Amino acid sequence: AIAGETPHWRPAVRFAPERNWINDPNGLVFFDGEYHLFCQHNPSGDQWGNMSWLHAVSTDLVRWQELPVALEPDELGAIFSGSAVVDHHDTSGFFGGKPGLVALYTSAGDSQQQSLAHSSDRGRTWTKYDGNPVIPNPGIADFRDPKVFWHEPTGRWVLLLAAGDRIQIYGSPNLRDWEQLSEFGAERGAHGGVWECPDLFELPVDGDPARTRWVMIVSINPGGPAGGSATQYFIGDFDGTTFTAEGPADEVRWADRGADFYAPQSFSDVPDGRRLWLGWTSNWDYAAAIPTSPWRGMMSTPRELGLTDAAGGVQLVQRPVAELSDVRANRRAWGGVLTDGSDVEFRGSAVDVVATFRLGTAPVVGVDVFAGPGGRTRVGYDVAAGELFVDRTDSGEAQVSQQFPARHGTPLAVDGGVLALRVVADRSCVEVFAQDGRAVLTDLVFPDSGSDRIAPFAAGGRAEAELEVFDLTP
Ligand code: FRU
């Protein structure tokens, strides 16, 4: 590495660019054997600017190959966030009757408008539509981030975009001509910041295809529960025109209560029908100060989404994609009783940890990761408070900004006294999935070089635990 570079913080199993700045994932789509990941990118600097779409492809969602930049600024402005779909039946007329890729993105110039580009060569080169913008600006300053999907029952394309702190929904027969169908958000959700990067999809509840709900995703900045940016969601119904949320109007649900999971977007056209998404692992509060080099910004692990009927109503669950297990190696396991004096430990800085705790007298249990002489990151469960947390107050010397050293938590009920944790700790990021994905926390951390100890703990009492630790080796 060149002096100043930080290879020890480069993630092993998630996408990070070779160099320079990235933010939101864009244009996530599966087509012709490849997953495509585009994202907000500055090709010539490690701060936000010159917004373009970086392009990467993968066949397994774990190993990504970066390709040349796909979309660059033009006379309509910079290329802000958006999505991509497979136009299977050439409804757009761009592909001579064959399937092709269509991207809808925001042109950010004097105003924000929605534009289209198409590709006939598996996303390698793109042609911008000469009729751009396809949705001109109606006089709203923040008007961006189109997400498109095919709505089978009405036989048309549906597009969502963020307009101030509302979501507008549009319909189109051909991806070029759009009419507004409805608007969502006046009476629902958190409004502490601007709404960004919407998504909308249908999922079965507890795997039952006869019982489905629609899920509306809305990122918000600022106004998130851990400070800065975060992603809220709504459960409800979509009739092809209007999304109607269910549950109490004043209820706010967060997809991830860590500080660093933003602007997630789901993949179009995943062949086996799974709903997969990934997010930008950062927070607008301090994204510009992330201490990695020569790149700045990375994505979360891809996650599979589901719904489960829980005590408080139907809720979102997220689990790392099954493909992540294919790059596990060097399995180590331990089982026994933990107390204050225990010194069970493993080593690794890109690891997948599966832990089960039978809660006993210990008021706090969990797993420390990235531990070393200079600190540790604590993943824990506070039994009395019923709270799952990540504590990065002592995670290493690099503390990024004043807001950064903090503890982030989420309420979590543990039925039957058994806590099931999955912790994906990957060089400079920790993702925690508890109770089979019902509670999720994603936090960046910048451990001191060599801090690679992993230690389960029970503080102030006893707890029985079982642990498996795998290295993640793509
Ligand atoms: C979200 C966002 C989007 C916008 C993009 C610009 O993080 O602000 O709303 O399209 O980033 O880079």
CSV table of C-alpha atoms and ligand atoms in Angstrom, one decimal:
chain,number,residue,atom,x,y,z
A,1,ALA,CA,0.0,0.0,0.0
A,2,ILE,CA,1.1,3.6,-0.6
A,3,ALA,CA,1.6,5.7,2.5
A,4,GLY,CA,-1.8,6.9,3.8
A,5,GLU,CA,-3.7,4.0,2.2
A,6,THR,CA,-5.9,1.8,4.5
A,7,PRO,CA,-6.0,-1.7,3.0
A,8,HIS,CA,-6.8,-3.2,6.5
A,9,TRP,CA,-10.2,-1.4,6.3
A,10,ARG,CA,-11.1,-2.6,2.8
A,11,PRO,CA,-14.1,-5.0,3.2
A,12,ALA,CA,-13.7,-8.6,2.1
A,13,VAL,CA,-17.3,-9.5,1.1
A,14,ARG,CA,-19.1,-6.4,0.1
A,15,PHE,CA,-18.6,-3.9,-2.7
A,16,ALA,CA,-16.2,-1.0,-2.3
A,17,PRO,CA,-14.8,0.9,-5.3
A,18,GLU,CA,-11.2,0.7,-6.2
A,19,ARG,CA,-10.8,4.4,-5.5
A,20,ASN,CA,-12.8,7.6,-4.9
A,21,TRP,CA,-16.2,8.4,-3.6
A,22,ILE,CA,-19.4,6.4,-3.7
A,23,ASN,CA,-22.9,6.8,-2.1
A,24,ASP,CA,-26.3,5.3,-2.9
A,25,PRO,CA,-26.7,2.0,-4.8
A,26,ASN,CA,-28.4,2.5,-8.1
A,27,GLY,CA,-29.8,0.4,-11.0
A,28,LEU,CA,-29.7,-2.9,-9.1
A,29,VAL,CA,-30.9,-5.5,-11.6
A,30,PHE,CA,-30.2,-9.1,-12.5
A,31,PHE,CA,-30.0,-9.8,-16.3
A,32,ASP,CA,-28.5,-12.5,-18.4
A,33,GLY,CA,-26.6,-14.3,-15.6
A,34,GLU,CA,-25.2,-11.2,-13.9
A,35,TYR,CA,-26.2,-9.0,-11.0
A,36,HIS,CA,-25.5,-5.4,-11.8
A,37,LEU,CA,-24.6,-2.8,-9.2
A,38,PHE,CA,-24.4,0.8,-10.2
A,39,CYS,CA,-23.9,3.5,-7.6
A,40,GLN,CA,-23.4,7.2,-7.1
A,41,HIS,CA,-19.8,8.0,-7.7
A,42,ASN,CA,-17.3,10.8,-8.2
A,43,PRO,CA,-14.9,9.3,-10.8
A,44,SER,CA,-12.3,12.0,-10.1
A,45,GLY,CA,-12.3,12.6,-6.3
A,46,ASP,CA,-12.9,11.2,-2.9
A,47,GLN,CA,-15.6,13.7,-1.9
A,48,TRP,CA,-19.1,14.0,-3.2
A,49,GLY,CA,-19.3,15.6,-6.7
A,50,ASN,CA,-19.4,15.0,-10.5
A,51,MET,CA,-22.1,12.5,-9.8
A,52,SER,CA,-21.9,9.6,-12.2
A,53,TRP,CA,-23.0,5.9,-12.1
A,54,LEU,CA,-20.1,3.5,-11.3
A,55,HIS,CA,-20.8,0.0,-12.6
A,56,ALA,CA,-19.9,-3.4,-11.1
A,57,VAL,CA,-21.1,-6.9,-11.9
A,58,SER,CA,-21.2,-10.2,-10.0
A,59,THR,CA,-22.5,-13.7,-10.5
A,60,ASP,CA,-22.8,-14.5,-6.8
A,61,LEU,CA,-23.5,-11.2,-5.0
A,62,VAL,CA,-20.2,-11.6,-3.1
A,63,ARG,CA,-17.4,-11.1,-5.6
A,64,TRP,CA,-17.8,-7.9,-7.6
A,65,GLN,CA,-16.0,-6.8,-10.7
A,66,GLU,CA,-15.8,-3.0,-11.3
A,67,LEU,CA,-16.3,-2.0,-14.9
A,68,PRO,CA,-15.9,1.4,-16.6
A,69,VAL,CA,-18.2,4.2,-15.4
A,70,ALA,CA,-21.7,3.8,-17.0
A,71,LEU,CA,-23.3,7.2,-16.9
A,72,GLU,CA,-21.6,10.6,-16.7
A,73,PRO,CA,-23.0,14.2,-16.3
A,74,ASP,CA,-24.4,15.8,-19.5
A,75,GLU,CA,-26.1,19.1,-20.4
A,76,LEU,CA,-29.1,18.2,-18.2
A,77,GLY,CA,-26.9,17.9,-15.2
A,78,ALA,CA,-25.2,15.3,-12.9
A,79,ILE,CA,-26.5,11.8,-12.7
A,80,PHE,CA,-28.2,11.3,-9.4
A,81,SER,CA,-29.8,8.1,-8.0
A,82,GLY,CA,-32.2,5.9,-9.9
A,83,SER,CA,-33.0,2.3,-10.9
A,84,ALA,CA,-32.9,-0.2,-13.8
A,85,VAL,CA,-35.2,-2.8,-15.2
A,86,VAL,CA,-35.2,-5.5,-17.8
A,87,ASP,CA,-37.6,-4.5,-20.6
A,88,HIS,CA,-38.4,-8.1,-21.5
A,89,HIS,CA,-40.9,-7.4,-24.2
A,90,ASP,CA,-39.3,-4.2,-25.6
A,91,THR,CA,-42.3,-2.0,-24.4
A,92,SER,CA,-39.9,1.0,-24.8
A,93,GLY,CA,-39.1,0.2,-28.5
A,94,PHE,CA,-35.4,0.7,-28.0
A,95,PHE,CA,-34.4,-3.0,-28.5
A,96,GLY,CA,-35.8,-4.2,-31.8
A,97,GLY,CA,-38.1,-6.7,-30.1
A,98,LYS,CA,-35.4,-8.2,-27.8
A,99,PRO,CA,-35.0,-7.7,-24.1
A,100,GLY,CA,-32.7,-4.9,-22.9
A,101,LEU,CA,-31.9,-2.8,-19.9
A,102,VAL,CA,-33.5,0.6,-19.2
A,103,ALA,CA,-32.3,2.9,-16.5
A,104,LEU,CA,-34.3,5.8,-15.0
A,105,TYR,CA,-32.3,8.3,-13.1
A,106,THR,CA,-32.4,11.9,-11.9
A,107,SER,CA,-30.7,14.6,-14.0
A,108,ALA,CA,-29.6,17.2,-11.4
A,109,GLY,CA,-28.9,20.5,-13.2
A,110,ASP,CA,-30.7,23.8,-12.7
A,111,SER,CA,-33.6,21.6,-11.5
A,112,GLN,CA,-34.1,17.9,-10.7
A,113,GLN,CA,-35.8,15.9,-13.5
A,114,GLN,CA,-36.1,12.2,-14.4
A,115,SER,CA,-34.2,10.9,-17.4
A,116,LEU,CA,-33.8,7.6,-19.2
A,117,ALA,CA,-30.9,5.6,-20.7
A,118,HIS,CA,-30.9,2.2,-22.4
A,119,SER,CA,-28.4,-0.5,-23.0
A,120,SER,CA,-28.4,-3.3,-25.5
A,121,ASP,CA,-25.0,-4.8,-24.5
A,122,ARG,CA,-25.6,-6.1,-20.9
A,123,GLY,CA,-25.1,-2.7,-19.4
A,124,ARG,CA,-21.6,-2.1,-20.8
A,125,THR,CA,-22.6,1.0,-22.8
A,126,TRP,CA,-25.6,3.2,-22.4
A,127,THR,CA,-27.5,5.6,-24.7
A,128,LYS,CA,-29.3,8.5,-23.2
A,129,TYR,CA,-32.8,9.0,-24.6
A,130,ASP,CA,-33.1,12.1,-26.8
A,131,GLY,CA,-36.5,12.8,-25.4
A,132,ASN,CA,-35.0,13.4,-21.9
A,133,PRO,CA,-36.3,14.4,-19.4
A,134,VAL,CA,-39.1,11.9,-19.3
A,135,ILE,CA,-40.5,13.5,-16.2
A,136,PRO,CA,-39.8,17.3,-16.1
A,137,ASN,CA,-39.6,19.2,-12.8
A,138,PRO,CA,-43.0,20.4,-11.7
A,139,GLY,CA,-41.6,23.2,-9.4
A,140,ILE,CA,-40.4,21.0,-6.5
A,141,ALA,CA,-36.8,21.5,-5.5
A,142,ASP,CA,-36.2,18.0,-4.2
A,143,PHE,CA,-37.6,15.8,-6.9
A,144,ARG,CA,-35.6,12.6,-7.5
A,145,ASP,CA,-34.5,9.0,-7.2
A,146,PRO,CA,-36.9,7.1,-9.5
A,147,LYS,CA,-37.5,3.4,-8.8
A,148,VAL,CA,-39.3,1.5,-11.5
A,149,PHE,CA,-41.0,-1.9,-11.5
A,150,TRP,CA,-43.5,-3.8,-13.8
A,151,HIS,CA,-46.9,-4.1,-12.2
A,152,GLU,CA,-48.4,-7.3,-13.6
A,153,PRO,CA,-52.1,-6.9,-12.6
A,154,THR,CA,-52.4,-3.5,-14.4
A,155,GLY,CA,-49.9,-4.4,-17.1
A,156,ARG,CA,-47.9,-1.2,-16.8
A,157,TRP,CA,-44.7,0.2,-15.4
A,158,VAL,CA,-44.9,1.9,-12.0
A,159,LEU,CA,-42.3,4.6,-11.0
A,160,LEU,CA,-41.9,6.1,-7.5
A,161,LEU,CA,-39.9,9.2,-6.8
A,162,ALA,CA,-39.2,11.4,-3.8
A,163,ALA,CA,-40.8,14.9,-3.9
A,164,GLY,CA,-39.9,16.9,-0.8
A,165,ASP,CA,-41.2,14.8,2.0
A,166,ARG,CA,-43.7,12.9,-0.1
A,167,ILE,CA,-43.5,9.9,-2.5
A,168,GLN,CA,-45.1,10.4,-5.9
A,169,ILE,CA,-46.3,7.3,-7.9
A,170,TYR,CA,-46.4,7.4,-11.7
A,171,GLY,CA,-47.5,4.9,-14.4
A,172,SER,CA,-46.4,4.2,-18.0
A,173,PRO,CA,-46.9,1.7,-20.8
A,174,ASN,CA,-43.5,2.2,-22.3
A,175,LEU,CA,-41.0,3.7,-19.7
A,176,ARG,CA,-41.0,7.0,-21.7
A,177,ASP,CA,-44.4,8.5,-21.2
A,178,TRP,CA,-45.4,8.9,-17.5
A,179,GLU,CA,-48.6,10.1,-15.8
A,180,GLN,CA,-48.8,10.7,-12.1
A,181,LEU,CA,-51.2,8.3,-10.3
A,182,SER,CA,-51.0,9.2,-6.6
A,183,GLU,CA,-49.0,10.6,-3.8
A,184,PHE,CA,-48.1,9.1,-0.4
A,185,GLY,CA,-46.8,10.4,2.9
A,186,ALA,CA,-48.8,13.4,4.1
A,187,GLU,CA,-50.2,11.5,7.1
A,188,ARG,CA,-47.5,8.9,7.7
A,189,GLY,CA,-43.9,8.4,8.7
A,190,ALA,CA,-41.0,10.5,10.0
A,191,HIS,CA,-40.7,14.0,8.5
A,192,GLY,CA,-37.5,15.3,10.2
A,193,GLY,CA,-35.7,15.6,6.8
A,194,VAL,CA,-36.1,15.3,3.1
A,195,TRP,CA,-37.4,12.0,1.7
A,196,GLU,CA,-35.2,10.1,-0.7
A,197,CYS,CA,-34.7,6.8,-2.6
A,198,PRO,CA,-38.2,5.1,-2.4
A,199,ASP,CA,-38.9,1.5,-3.2
A,200,LEU,CA,-42.1,-0.6,-3.3
A,201,PHE,CA,-42.5,-4.4,-3.5
A,202,GLU,CA,-44.8,-7.2,-2.5
A,203,LEU,CA,-43.7,-9.9,-0.1
A,204,PRO,CA,-45.4,-13.0,1.4
A,205,VAL,CA,-46.0,-13.0,5.2
A,206,ASP,CA,-44.1,-15.8,6.9
A,207,GLY,CA,-43.5,-17.4,3.5
A,208,ASP,CA,-47.3,-17.9,2.7
A,209,PRO,CA,-47.8,-16.8,-1.0
A,210,ALA,CA,-51.6,-16.5,-0.3
A,211,ARG,CA,-50.9,-13.8,2.3
A,212,THR,CA,-48.9,-10.9,1.0
A,213,ARG,CA,-48.3,-7.2,1.9
A,214,TRP,CA,-46.7,-4.4,0.0
A,215,VAL,CA,-43.7,-2.7,1.6
A,216,MET,CA,-42.9,1.0,0.9
A,217,ILE,CA,-39.3,2.0,1.6
A,218,VAL,CA,-38.4,5.7,2.2
A,219,SER,CA,-35.0,6.9,3.2
A,220,ILE,CA,-34.8,10.2,5.2
A,221,ASN,CA,-32.1,12.7,5.8
A,222,PRO,CA,-31.7,13.9,8.5
A,223,GLY,CA,-34.1,12.6,11.1
A,224,GLY,CA,-32.9,9.0,11.6
A,225,PRO,CA,-33.0,7.3,15.0
A,226,ALA,CA,-29.2,7.1,15.3
A,227,GLY,CA,-28.8,10.7,14.0
A,228,GLY,CA,-28.4,11.8,10.4
A,229,SER,CA,-29.7,9.6,7.6
A,230,ALA,CA,-31.8,6.3,7.9
A,231,THR,CA,-34.4,4.3,6.2
A,232,GLN,CA,-38.0,3.9,7.2
A,233,TYR,CA,-40.6,1.5,5.9
A,234,PHE,CA,-44.4,1.2,5.7
A,235,ILE,CA,-46.5,-2.0,5.5
A,236,GLY,CA,-49.7,-1.8,3.5
A,237,ASP,CA,-51.4,-2.4,0.2
A,238,PHE,CA,-50.8,-1.2,-3.4
A,239,ASP,CA,-53.7,-1.5,-5.9
A,240,GLY,CA,-51.7,-0.4,-8.9
A,241,THR,CA,-52.4,3.3,-8.3
A,242,THR,CA,-52.3,4.1,-4.6
A,243,PHE,CA,-50.3,2.8,-1.7
A,244,THR,CA,-52.2,2.6,1.6
A,245,ALA,CA,-50.3,2.0,4.8
A,246,GLU,CA,-51.7,0.0,7.6
A,247,GLY,CA,-51.2,0.3,11.4
A,248,PRO,CA,-51.2,3.3,13.6
A,249,ALA,CA,-50.7,6.5,11.7
A,250,ASP,CA,-48.1,7.9,14.1
A,251,GLU,CA,-46.0,4.7,14.1
A,252,VAL,CA,-42.5,5.0,12.5
A,253,ARG,CA,-40.6,1.8,11.5
A,254,TRP,CA,-36.9,1.7,10.7
A,255,ALA,CA,-35.3,-0.9,8.5
A,256,ASP,CA,-32.0,-0.8,10.4
A,257,ARG,CA,-31.4,1.1,13.7
A,258,GLY,CA,-27.6,1.3,13.3
A,259,ALA,CA,-26.1,4.5,12.0
A,260,ASP,CA,-24.8,3.2,8.6
A,261,PHE,CA,-27.4,1.7,6.3
A,262,TYR,CA,-28.8,4.3,3.9
A,263,ALA,CA,-30.6,4.5,0.5
A,264,PRO,CA,-31.1,0.8,0.2
A,265,GLN,CA,-32.7,-0.4,-3.1
A,266,SER,CA,-34.0,-3.8,-4.1
A,267,PHE,CA,-32.8,-5.7,-7.1
A,268,SER,CA,-35.1,-6.0,-10.1
A,269,ASP,CA,-35.7,-9.4,-11.8
A,270,VAL,CA,-33.9,-11.7,-9.3
A,271,PRO,CA,-34.6,-15.1,-11.1
A,272,ASP,CA,-35.7,-17.2,-8.1
A,273,GLY,CA,-38.2,-14.5,-6.9
A,274,ARG,CA,-36.1,-13.6,-3.8
A,275,ARG,CA,-36.4,-9.9,-2.9
A,276,LEU,CA,-32.8,-8.8,-2.3
A,277,TRP,CA,-31.4,-5.4,-1.4
A,278,LEU,CA,-28.3,-3.6,-0.3
A,279,GLY,CA,-27.6,-0.2,1.1
A,280,TRP,CA,-24.9,2.4,1.3
A,281,THR,CA,-22.9,1.7,4.5
A,282,SER,CA,-22.6,5.3,5.6
A,283,ASN,CA,-24.4,8.3,7.1
A,284,TRP,CA,-24.6,11.8,5.6
A,285,ASP,CA,-23.6,13.2,9.1
A,286,TYR,CA,-20.0,12.1,8.5
A,287,ALA,CA,-19.7,10.4,5.1
A,288,ALA,CA,-17.2,13.0,3.9
A,289,ALA,CA,-14.9,12.2,6.9
A,290,ILE,CA,-14.7,8.4,6.5
A,291,PRO,CA,-10.9,7.7,7.0
A,292,THR,CA,-10.4,5.1,4.2
A,293,SER,CA,-8.1,5.5,1.3
A,294,PRO,CA,-8.0,5.5,-1.8
A,295,TRP,CA,-11.7,4.8,-1.7
A,296,ARG,CA,-14.5,6.4,0.4
A,297,GLY,CA,-17.8,4.5,0.8
A,298,MET,CA,-19.0,0.9,0.6
A,299,MET,CA,-22.1,-1.1,0.4
A,300,SER,CA,-23.8,-3.4,2.9
A,301,THR,CA,-23.9,-7.2,2.4
A,302,PRO,CA,-26.8,-8.0,0.1
A,303,ARG,CA,-29.7,-9.1,2.2
A,304,GLU,CA,-32.8,-11.2,1.6
A,305,LEU,CA,-36.0,-9.5,2.7
A,306,GLY,CA,-39.1,-11.2,4.2
A,307,LEU,CA,-42.1,-10.3,6.3
A,308,THR,CA,-43.2,-11.9,9.6
A,309,ASP,CA,-46.3,-11.5,11.6
A,310,ALA,CA,-44.9,-10.3,15.0
A,311,ALA,CA,-46.5,-9.0,18.2
A,312,GLY,CA,-46.6,-5.4,16.9
A,313,GLY,CA,-48.0,-6.3,13.4
A,314,VAL,CA,-46.4,-7.5,10.2
A,315,GLN,CA,-42.7,-6.5,10.1
A,316,LEU,CA,-39.7,-6.6,7.8
A,317,VAL,CA,-37.0,-9.2,8.4
A,318,GLN,CA,-33.5,-9.2,6.7
A,319,ARG,CA,-30.9,-11.9,6.5
A,320,PRO,CA,-27.6,-11.9,4.7
A,321,VAL,CA,-28.0,-13.6,1.3
A,322,ALA,CA,-27.5,-17.4,1.3
A,323,GLU,CA,-24.5,-16.8,-1.1
A,324,LEU,CA,-22.5,-15.4,1.8
A,325,SER,CA,-22.3,-18.9,3.4
A,326,ASP,CA,-20.5,-20.1,0.2
A,327,VAL,CA,-17.4,-18.0,1.1
A,328,ARG,CA,-17.2,-19.2,4.7
A,329,ALA,CA,-14.0,-21.1,5.7
A,330,ASN,CA,-12.2,-22.3,8.7
A,331,ARG,CA,-15.1,-23.1,11.0
A,332,ARG,CA,-14.4,-22.9,14.7
A,333,ALA,CA,-17.0,-23.7,17.4
A,334,TRP,CA,-17.4,-23.3,21.1
A,335,GLY,CA,-20.1,-24.1,23.7
A,336,GLY,CA,-20.3,-23.6,27.4
A,337,VAL,CA,-21.1,-21.3,30.3
A,338,LEU,CA,-19.9,-17.7,30.2
A,339,THR,CA,-19.2,-15.6,33.3
A,340,ASP,CA,-17.1,-12.5,34.0
A,341,GLY,CA,-13.9,-14.5,34.2
A,342,SER,CA,-14.3,-16.2,30.8
A,343,ASP,CA,-11.6,-15.8,28.2
A,344,VAL,CA,-13.1,-17.6,25.2
A,345,GLU,CA,-11.6,-16.0,22.1
A,346,PHE,CA,-11.3,-16.3,18.3
A,347,ARG,CA,-9.4,-14.3,15.8
A,348,GLY,CA,-10.5,-12.8,12.5
A,349,SER,CA,-11.2,-9.4,10.9
A,350,ALA,CA,-13.6,-10.6,8.2
A,351,VAL,CA,-15.9,-13.1,10.0
A,352,ASP,CA,-19.4,-14.5,10.1
A,353,VAL,CA,-20.3,-15.3,13.7
A,354,VAL,CA,-23.4,-17.3,14.6
A,355,ALA,CA,-24.1,-17.2,18.4
A,356,THR,CA,-26.9,-18.5,20.6
A,357,PHE,CA,-27.3,-17.3,24.1
A,358,ARG,CA,-29.5,-19.0,26.7
A,359,LEU,CA,-30.1,-16.0,29.0
A,360,GLY,CA,-29.2,-16.6,32.6
A,361,THR,CA,-28.3,-14.2,35.4
A,362,ALA,CA,-26.1,-12.0,33.3
A,363,PRO,CA,-27.8,-8.6,32.6
A,364,VAL,CA,-25.7,-8.1,29.4
A,365,VAL,CA,-24.5,-10.7,26.9
A,366,GLY,CA,-23.0,-10.5,23.5
A,367,VAL,CA,-19.9,-10.7,21.4
A,368,ASP,CA,-17.0,-8.3,21.2
A,369,VAL,CA,-15.4,-8.0,17.7
A,370,PHE,CA,-12.4,-6.1,16.4
A,371,ALA,CA,-10.9,-6.2,19.9
A,372,GLY,CA,-7.3,-5.4,20.7
A,373,PRO,CA,-5.2,-3.3,23.0
A,374,GLY,CA,-6.8,-0.1,21.6
A,375,GLY,CA,-10.4,-1.0,22.1
A,376,ARG,CA,-13.3,-3.1,20.8
A,377,THR,CA,-16.7,-3.0,19.2
A,378,ARG,CA,-19.3,-4.5,21.5
A,379,VAL,CA,-22.4,-6.2,20.1
A,380,GLY,CA,-24.7,-6.8,23.0
A,381,TYR,CA,-28.1,-7.5,24.4
A,382,ASP,CA,-29.3,-5.6,27.5
A,383,VAL,CA,-31.7,-8.1,29.1
A,384,ALA,CA,-33.6,-5.7,31.4
A,385,ALA,CA,-34.0,-3.0,28.8
A,386,GLY,CA,-34.8,-5.5,26.1
A,387,GLU,CA,-32.4,-3.8,23.8
A,388,LEU,CA,-30.0,-5.1,21.2
A,389,PHE,CA,-27.0,-2.7,20.7
A,390,VAL,CA,-23.8,-2.0,19.0
A,391,ASP,CA,-21.4,0.1,21.0
A,392,ARG,CA,-18.6,1.8,19.0
A,393,THR,CA,-17.6,4.3,21.7
A,394,ASP,CA,-14.3,2.4,22.2
A,395,SER,CA,-13.8,0.9,18.7
A,396,GLY,CA,-10.4,2.3,18.0
A,397,GLU,CA,-8.4,5.5,17.5
A,398,ALA,CA,-10.1,6.6,14.3
A,399,GLN,CA,-13.4,8.2,15.5
A,400,VAL,CA,-14.3,10.1,12.3
A,401,SER,CA,-16.4,12.9,13.8
A,402,GLN,CA,-18.0,14.1,17.1
A,403,GLN,CA,-21.2,12.1,16.5
A,404,PHE,CA,-19.4,8.9,15.6
A,405,PRO,CA,-18.5,7.3,18.9
A,406,ALA,CA,-21.9,6.2,20.1
A,407,ARG,CA,-24.0,3.3,21.1
A,408,HIS,CA,-26.9,2.4,18.8
A,409,GLY,CA,-29.8,0.2,19.9
A,410,THR,CA,-33.1,-1.2,19.0
A,411,PRO,CA,-35.8,-2.8,21.1
A,412,LEU,CA,-35.9,-6.5,20.8
A,413,ALA,CA,-38.1,-9.1,22.6
A,414,VAL,CA,-36.4,-12.4,23.2
A,415,ASP,CA,-39.0,-15.1,23.5
A,416,GLY,CA,-38.2,-18.2,25.5
A,417,GLY,CA,-34.9,-16.7,26.8
A,418,VAL,CA,-32.9,-17.7,23.7
A,419,LEU,CA,-31.1,-14.9,21.8
A,420,ALA,CA,-29.9,-15.8,18.3
A,421,LEU,CA,-27.3,-13.5,16.9
A,422,ARG,CA,-25.6,-13.4,13.5
A,423,VAL,CA,-22.7,-10.9,13.3
A,424,VAL,CA,-21.0,-10.2,10.0
A,425,ALA,CA,-17.9,-8.2,11.0
A,426,ASP,CA,-16.0,-7.2,7.9
A,427,ARG,CA,-12.8,-5.1,8.4
A,428,SER,CA,-14.5,-1.7,9.0
A,429,CYS,CA,-18.2,-2.6,9.3
A,430,VAL,CA,-20.3,-4.6,11.7
A,431,GLU,CA,-23.8,-5.9,10.7
A,432,VAL,CA,-25.9,-7.5,13.4
A,433,PHE,CA,-29.0,-9.7,12.6
A,434,ALA,CA,-30.9,-10.8,15.7
A,435,GLN,CA,-33.7,-13.3,16.1
A,436,ASP,CA,-33.6,-14.4,12.5
A,437,GLY,CA,-33.4,-10.9,11.1
A,438,ARG,CA,-36.1,-9.2,13.1
A,439,ALA,CA,-33.7,-6.6,14.4
A,440,VAL,CA,-30.8,-5.3,12.4
A,441,LEU,CA,-28.0,-2.9,13.2
A,442,THR,CA,-25.3,-1.7,10.8
A,443,ASP,CA,-22.4,0.4,12.0
A,444,LEU,CA,-19.1,1.4,10.5
A,445,VAL,CA,-16.1,1.1,12.8
A,446,PHE,CA,-12.4,1.8,12.1
A,447,PRO,CA,-10.5,-0.6,14.4
A,448,ASP,CA,-6.8,-0.1,15.1
A,449,SER,CA,-4.7,-2.3,12.8
A,450,GLY,CA,-4.4,-5.8,14.2
A,451,SER,CA,-7.5,-5.6,16.4
A,452,ASP,CA,-8.9,-8.9,15.4
A,453,ARG,CA,-10.1,-10.6,18.6
A,454,ILE,CA,-13.6,-12.0,18.8
A,455,ALA,CA,-14.9,-12.8,22.3
A,456,PRO,CA,-18.3,-13.8,23.5
A,457,PHE,CA,-19.2,-12.4,26.9
A,458,ALA,CA,-21.7,-12.4,29.8
A,459,ALA,CA,-21.2,-9.4,32.0
A,460,GLY,CA,-22.2,-9.5,35.7
A,461,GLY,CA,-23.6,-13.0,35.8
A,462,ARG,CA,-23.8,-16.2,33.8
A,463,ALA,CA,-25.2,-17.3,30.4
A,464,GLU,CA,-24.9,-20.4,28.4
A,465,ALA,CA,-23.7,-19.8,24.8
A,466,GLU,CA,-22.9,-21.7,21.6
A,467,LEU,CA,-20.8,-20.1,19.0
A,468,GLU,CA,-19.6,-20.7,15.4
A,469,VAL,CA,-17.1,-18.5,13.8
A,470,PHE,CA,-16.2,-18.6,10.1
A,471,ASP,CA,-13.7,-16.6,8.1
A,472,LEU,CA,-15.2,-14.9,5.1
A,473,THR,CA,-12.8,-15.6,2.2
A,474,PRO,CA,-14.1,-14.7,-1.3
B,1,FRU,C1,-29.3,10.1,-1.2
B,1,FRU,C2,-29.1,11.2,-2.2
B,1,FRU,C3,-30.2,11.0,-3.3
B,1,FRU,C4,-29.5,11.7,-4.5
B,1,FRU,C5,-28.1,11.3,-4.3
B,1,FRU,C6,-27.1,12.3,-4.8
B,1,FRU,O1,-28.2,9.8,-0.5
B,1,FRU,O2,-29.2,12.4,-1.6
B,1,FRU,O3,-31.4,11.6,-3.0
B,1,FRU,O4,-30.1,11.3,-5.7
B,1,FRU,O5,-27.9,11.0,-2.9
B,1,FRU,O6,-25.8,11.7,-4.8
